[in-house]
Amino acid sequence: MRNLIYGALACCAITGAFAQAAEPDASPPAASTPASTAEVEALRQEVQSLKEMVRTLQQQMKEQPPATTEKNNSNAPTLPQNPEPQTADTSSQPAPSPNAPPLFPTSDTAVVASSPPVNANGTSLFPTTDESVTTTPATVSSSDTGSSLTQPIPITGGGNKNYMNISFDSVFALASSSDRHLDRLEVGDHDPQQRGFNARNAEIALDGAVDPYFEGFANIVLKLDNNNQTQIELEEAFLQTTTLPFGLQVKAGQFFDAFGRINATHPHTWDFADSPLVNGRLLGPDGLRGVGAQISWTLPVPWYSQAIFAVQNGRGGTAYSFRNPGDNGVFYDRMTIDRDASALHDMLFVPRFENSFNPSDTQTVLFGASGAFGANDTGPNAHTQIYGADFLYKWKSPRAEGGFPFVKWQTEAMYRRFEAGRGLDNLFPVDETFRDWGMYSQVLWGFKKGWVVGIRGDYLHMQPSAFTQDDTRQSRSRISANLTWYPTEFSKIRLQYNHDFLEENEFLASRNADSVFLQFEFILGAHGAHKF
Amino acid sequence: MKMKYLILASALFATLVSAVDAKLKVVATLPDLASLAREIGGDKIDVSAMAKPTEDPHFVDARPSFVVQLRDADVLIDGGAELEIGWLPPLLQNARNSKIEIGKPGRVQASQGVRLMNVPGNVTRAAGDVHALGNPHFMTDPIIAKTVALHIAQAFSAIDAPNASAYDANYKKFEATINAKLQEWGTAMLPFKGQNVVAYHDSWVYFAHRFSLNIDTFLEPKPGIPPSPSHLAEVIEKMKAQKIKAIIVEPFHDRKIAEKVASSTGAKVVDFAQYPGALPNTDTYVKLIDALVARLSAAMK
């Protein structure tokens, strides 16, 4: 009961105080929505007087024995009178306006109408409003301001002008290896390519809302080759719908295909300093990406289930296993026919289906199956099919600080059927079909805030061919371990060790190779949000 | 084929069921916002929070299940002050739910109407994990919580007009409770007015402001940067000089560091939390502030 009385009295005080604030003597009452200078001044004075009041009250509290504070404060004559409520009588209470939206009752029928006159000793001992921290709630609920109740209060938190997020991520690596040909040992284009320093991935990332219908993204990658010449890639540039119904989303432009886990991500987000063997050899050193369109659908089921389907040209080095003319017109030792799409089946089709659920509050799993189907350039009717399966498990502590500690286990496997034709003008002696497969599995343990230790195993089986001596068709395996320190989420330093098990051939002279990489990264600009 | 029908049937069923019970589906990024939504919505809504009460709200995994929650939401309540910037944007991109876009009635940004404190004049990451819009941990001030509750009530009323009077009544009730409780809390904290308290992270500026405490010494040298020995030595010296009696830590902080500092200064480590549910018997916002006030005043006696 006492609580109610306190509440009622407090409300009176608030409303009264507001009434005065909103209607300073000098300014007309109607002009309260857009804050005029006079009003700001009035509010400032109001805050000042409230502060004074608080101070006086607190002083008062100190001087009084605690017992007094327990009493109903209407019986506390020693308390100073709040000057504000006296100036506001009930007639100044905003009358419910007929124009007010009926959704939310505006008059304080429950509290104000049934409460005693405002100028009673309705002063709370401890302030219950503070205009230095909030715009007074009464501003919103009183109908005389003419503002809609659902209209946002003008002081907004998220109101910064922001047309485009810009960031710059740069990854470097200091490499040392027992193999002289690091560029042949490492399978990814953004991996370290020479002993010494490497700057293989400096990317400018732009994103933002295009308009109410689309979001736009762009990633422009600059990298230095082994002779320190700058190369530029338009890695991604696409727009994506935001307002399609039925859980649909369309993406169009140049983009990474949603094939497996790693392919669609950028090198600086990887957990290792280099690309897995299977990604580099089956999807290609640059990853599988190209110009095209993609539709994705979140299925209307209670768990996360998404179907994705992309169509792309599937042409060039970024569609490595497809219509890729190869280096100097040669791919897998065949002179390639660099051909246009003659029919729909020459395009690249990339479907994916992924599902995720949470075994517990701290664990998440995600399963995915992907495919990539298209033509290749080794013959007029040569085609390629790649199938992939991926699995992700993550545990994160319920008391995680900065996202640590966590354990993450990620595995991907791929199988490729590559119809290798006889090449340009049937110059190659035979046609063959390569059935290649490979996988990697990695476990990352974030054992302490900012610190992650990881281990990865790689295996790649390339079907031997009696006719080719291509170093990119070598079966091999690798084991890697690393330790990463993230001083903040904007920088990292990583030490990685790789041990490669190789077959001897004319390109790779030794059976084994040991490499050590020291990778370092920095991010400037927009806060990089973390995808799962 | 059978599977397909099964999925379609279950989807249809799910739609029908949701049409029948017709409760507002409310998703809050953080448990404190969810608690206020529960106060206002009562049994008229279903509420879920994304972040766990015990975890660091700056770094929440963008789990795929959150995409589903957001896709199905009628209302999303977020802090609005970039606390969730590291994980909410990609989820929203994937959720494809236009009902919860910024500017729609289904989106409540709690920071609206809140004057954020510690707005950095010069935003540089050299200062650590800075928030350009100001300190986003504003819900620890009950007066601010009232404003946030009002916004939530307005949003619910706008979307679910038939229950508007219930939401209004619940808001009034919440407001009255907070007003009454403020007397209680204010009285309990009054003896410690102007005293210094050490915190692990700078998330208590609003709480300090409300109860006239000074919480401006932190175990972290800069927000988000782990404590270094040299910084801790400075803190210990300062604590001794100012006779600081309490160090507040949150569930996700390294309590051992706080204990070490406490043992060399004679101060007490006080387990604090910003989120209802993180401490025992704090399943509502009011109970949480009750617990904070009780714990801190006990430690500072």
PDB file of N, CA, C and O in Angstrom, chain A residues 330-356:
ATOM      1  N   VAL A 330      47.014 -23.578 -70.670  1.00  0.00           N
ATOM      2  CA  VAL A 330      47.208 -24.996 -70.368  1.00  0.00           C
ATOM      3  C   VAL A 330      46.610 -25.323 -69.006  1.00  0.00           C
ATOM      4  O   VAL A 330      46.846 -24.601 -68.033  1.00  0.00           O
ATOM      5  N   PHE A 331      45.802 -26.385 -68.949  1.00  0.00           N
ATOM      6  CA  PHE A 331      45.262 -26.822 -67.667  1.00  0.00           C
ATOM      7  C   PHE A 331      45.352 -28.339 -67.620  1.00  0.00           C
ATOM      8  O   PHE A 331      44.883 -29.032 -68.525  1.00  0.00           O
ATOM      9  N   TYR A 332      45.932 -28.855 -66.556  1.00  0.00           N
ATOM     10  CA  TYR A 332      46.201 -30.293 -66.432  1.00  0.00           C
ATOM     11  C   TYR A 332      46.871 -30.825 -67.710  1.00  0.00           C
ATOM     12  O   TYR A 332      46.491 -31.862 -68.254  1.00  0.00           O
ATOM     13  N   ASP A 333      47.860 -30.093 -68.187  1.00  0.00           N
ATOM     14  CA  ASP A 333      48.679 -30.430 -69.354  1.00  0.00           C
ATOM     15  C   ASP A 333      47.942 -30.429 -70.689  1.00  0.00           C
ATOM     16  O   ASP A 333      48.474 -30.882 -71.699  1.00  0.00           O
ATOM     17  N   ARG A 334      46.713 -29.960 -70.666  1.00  0.00           N
ATOM     18  CA  ARG A 334      45.966 -29.896 -71.926  1.00  0.00           C
ATOM     19  C   ARG A 334      45.882 -28.456 -72.412  1.00  0.00           C
ATOM     20  O   ARG A 334      45.707 -27.542 -71.598  1.00  0.00           O
ATOM     21  N   MET A 335      45.982 -28.277 -73.725  1.00  0.00           N
ATOM     22  CA  MET A 335      45.734 -26.951 -74.302  1.00  0.00           C
ATOM     23  C   MET A 335      44.234 -26.712 -74.188  1.00  0.00           C
ATOM     24  O   MET A 335      43.438 -27.509 -74.701  1.00  0.00           O
ATOM     25  N   THR A 336      43.836 -25.655 -73.511  1.00  0.00           N
ATOM     26  CA  THR A 336      42.415 -25.482 -73.252  1.00  0.00           C
ATOM     27  C   THR A 336      41.713 -24.757 -74.384  1.00  0.00           C
ATOM     28  O   THR A 336      42.343 -24.016 -75.154  1.00  0.00           O
ATOM     29  N   ILE A 337      40.420 -25.027 -74.488  1.00  0.00           N
ATOM     30  CA  ILE A 337      39.613 -24.260 -75.422  1.00  0.00           C
ATOM     31  C   ILE A 337      38.861 -23.224 -74.600  1.00  0.00           C
ATOM     32  O   ILE A 337      38.004 -23.544 -73.803  1.00  0.00           O
ATOM     33  N   ASP A 338      39.262 -21.968 -74.771  1.00  0.00           N
ATOM     34  CA  ASP A 338      38.659 -20.893 -73.979  1.00  0.00           C
ATOM     35  C   ASP A 338      37.323 -20.564 -74.638  1.00  0.00           C
ATOM     36  O   ASP A 338      37.253 -19.802 -75.592  1.00  0.00           O
ATOM     37  N   ARG A 339      36.249 -21.168 -74.111  1.00  0.00           N
ATOM     38  CA  ARG A 339      34.994 -21.068 -74.855  1.00  0.00           C
ATOM     39  C   ARG A 339      33.930 -20.247 -74.133  1.00  0.00           C
ATOM     40  O   ARG A 339      33.867 -20.200 -72.909  1.00  0.00           O
ATOM     41  N   ASP A 340      33.079 -19.662 -74.931  1.00  0.00           N
ATOM     42  CA  ASP A 340      31.902 -18.970 -74.436  1.00  0.00           C
ATOM     43  C   ASP A 340      30.875 -19.998 -73.984  1.00  0.00           C
ATOM     44  O   ASP A 340      30.957 -21.162 -74.372  1.00  0.00           O
ATOM     45  N   ALA A 341      29.906 -19.518 -73.224  1.00  0.00           N
ATOM     46  CA  ALA A 341      28.818 -20.422 -72.863  1.00  0.00           C
ATOM     47  C   ALA A 341      27.965 -20.667 -74.100  1.00  0.00           C
ATOM     48  O   ALA A 341      27.462 -19.730 -74.707  1.00  0.00           O
ATOM     49  N   SER A 342      27.845 -21.927 -74.502  1.00  0.00           N
ATOM     50  CA  SER A 342      27.044 -22.227 -75.684  1.00  0.00           C
ATOM     51  C   SER A 342      25.622 -22.599 -75.287  1.00  0.00           C
ATOM     52  O   SER A 342      24.703 -22.498 -76.092  1.00  0.00           O
ATOM     53  N   ALA A 343      25.462 -23.057 -74.056  1.00  0.00           N
ATOM     54  CA  ALA A 343      24.126 -23.418 -73.577  1.00  0.00           C
ATOM     55  C   ALA A 343      24.107 -23.240 -72.073  1.00  0.00           C
ATOM     56  O   ALA A 343      25.144 -23.005 -71.451  1.00  0.00           O
ATOM     57  N   LEU A 344      22.923 -23.385 -71.491  1.00  0.00           N
ATOM     58  CA  LEU A 344      22.779 -23.185 -70.059  1.00  0.00           C
ATOM     59  C   LEU A 344      23.691 -24.112 -69.266  1.00  0.00           C
ATOM     60  O   LEU A 344      24.222 -23.746 -68.214  1.00  0.00           O
ATOM     61  N   HIS A 345      23.909 -25.330 -69.785  1.00  0.00           N
ATOM     62  CA  HIS A 345      24.715 -26.276 -69.015  1.00  0.00           C
ATOM     63  C   HIS A 345      26.203 -25.920 -69.021  1.00  0.00           C
ATOM     64  O   HIS A 345      27.000 -26.595 -68.380  1.00  0.00           O
ATOM     65  N   ASP A 346      26.593 -24.880 -69.717  1.00  0.00           N
ATOM     66  CA  ASP A 346      27.972 -24.408 -69.631  1.00  0.00           C
ATOM     67  C   ASP A 346      28.171 -23.447 -68.445  1.00  0.00           C
ATOM     68  O   ASP A 346      29.296 -23.104 -68.104  1.00  0.00           O
ATOM     69  N   MET A 347      27.074 -23.016 -67.880  1.00  0.00           N
ATOM     70  CA  MET A 347      27.171 -22.127 -66.720  1.00  0.00           C
ATOM     71  C   MET A 347      27.522 -22.963 -65.482  1.00  0.00           C
ATOM     72  O   MET A 347      27.466 -24.195 -65.514  1.00  0.00           O
ATOM     73  N   LEU A 348      27.857 -22.246 -64.409  1.00  0.00           N
ATOM     74  CA  LEU A 348      28.192 -22.930 -63.153  1.00  0.00           C
ATOM     75  C   LEU A 348      26.992 -22.836 -62.205  1.00  0.00           C
ATOM     76  O   LEU A 348      26.451 -21.750 -61.980  1.00  0.00           O
ATOM     77  N   PHE A 349      26.596 -23.987 -61.662  1.00  0.00           N
ATOM     78  CA  PHE A 349      25.468 -24.033 -60.729  1.00  0.00           C
ATOM     79  C   PHE A 349      25.967 -24.481 -59.369  1.00  0.00           C
ATOM     80  O   PHE A 349      26.650 -25.505 -59.278  1.00  0.00           O
ATOM     81  N   VAL A 350      25.656 -23.705 -58.355  1.00  0.00           N
ATOM     82  CA  VAL A 350      26.166 -24.026 -57.013  1.00  0.00           C
ATOM     83  C   VAL A 350      25.017 -24.075 -56.005  1.00  0.00           C
ATOM     84  O   VAL A 350      24.577 -23.037 -55.505  1.00  0.00           O
ATOM     85  N   PRO A 351      24.496 -25.252 -55.693  1.00  0.00           N
ATOM     86  CA  PRO A 351      23.481 -25.379 -54.645  1.00  0.00           C
ATOM     87  C   PRO A 351      24.113 -25.657 -53.288  1.00  0.00           C
ATOM     88  O   PRO A 351      25.216 -26.209 -53.210  1.00  0.00           O
ATOM     89  N   ARG A 352      23.428 -25.266 -52.254  1.00  0.00           N
ATOM     90  CA  ARG A 352      23.878 -25.598 -50.899  1.00  0.00           C
ATOM     91  C   ARG A 352      22.663 -25.710 -49.984  1.00  0.00           C
ATOM     92  O   ARG A 352      21.672 -24.990 -50.157  1.00  0.00           O
ATOM     93  N   PHE A 353      22.767 -26.623 -49.038  1.00  0.00           N
ATOM     94  CA  PHE A 353      21.707 -26.779 -48.049  1.00  0.00           C
ATOM     95  C   PHE A 353      22.373 -26.893 -46.694  1.00  0.00           C
ATOM     96  O   PHE A 353      23.279 -27.711 -46.503  1.00  0.00           O
ATOM     97  N   GLU A 354      21.978 -26.041 -45.749  1.00  0.00           N
ATOM     98  CA  GLU A 354      22.628 -26.089 -44.434  1.00  0.00           C
ATOM     99  C   GLU A 354      21.594 -26.035 -43.329  1.00  0.00           C
ATOM    100  O   GLU A 354      20.533 -25.423 -43.472  1.00  0.00           O
ATOM    101  N   ASN A 355      21.907 -26.728 -42.244  1.00  0.00           N
ATOM    102  CA  ASN A 355      21.017 -26.809 -41.095  1.00  0.00           C
ATOM    103  C   ASN A 355      21.834 -26.626 -39.831  1.00  0.00           C
ATOM    104  O   ASN A 355      22.972 -27.080 -39.773  1.00  0.00           O
ATOM    105  N   SER A 356      21.230 -25.998 -38.852  1.00  0.00           N
ATOM    106  CA  SER A 356      21.955 -25.800 -37.599  1.00  0.00           C
ATOM    107  C   SER A 356      20.999 -25.967 -36.430  1.00  0.00           C
ATOM    108  O   SER A 356      19.823 -25.619 -36.518  1.00  0.00           O
TER     109      SER A 356
END
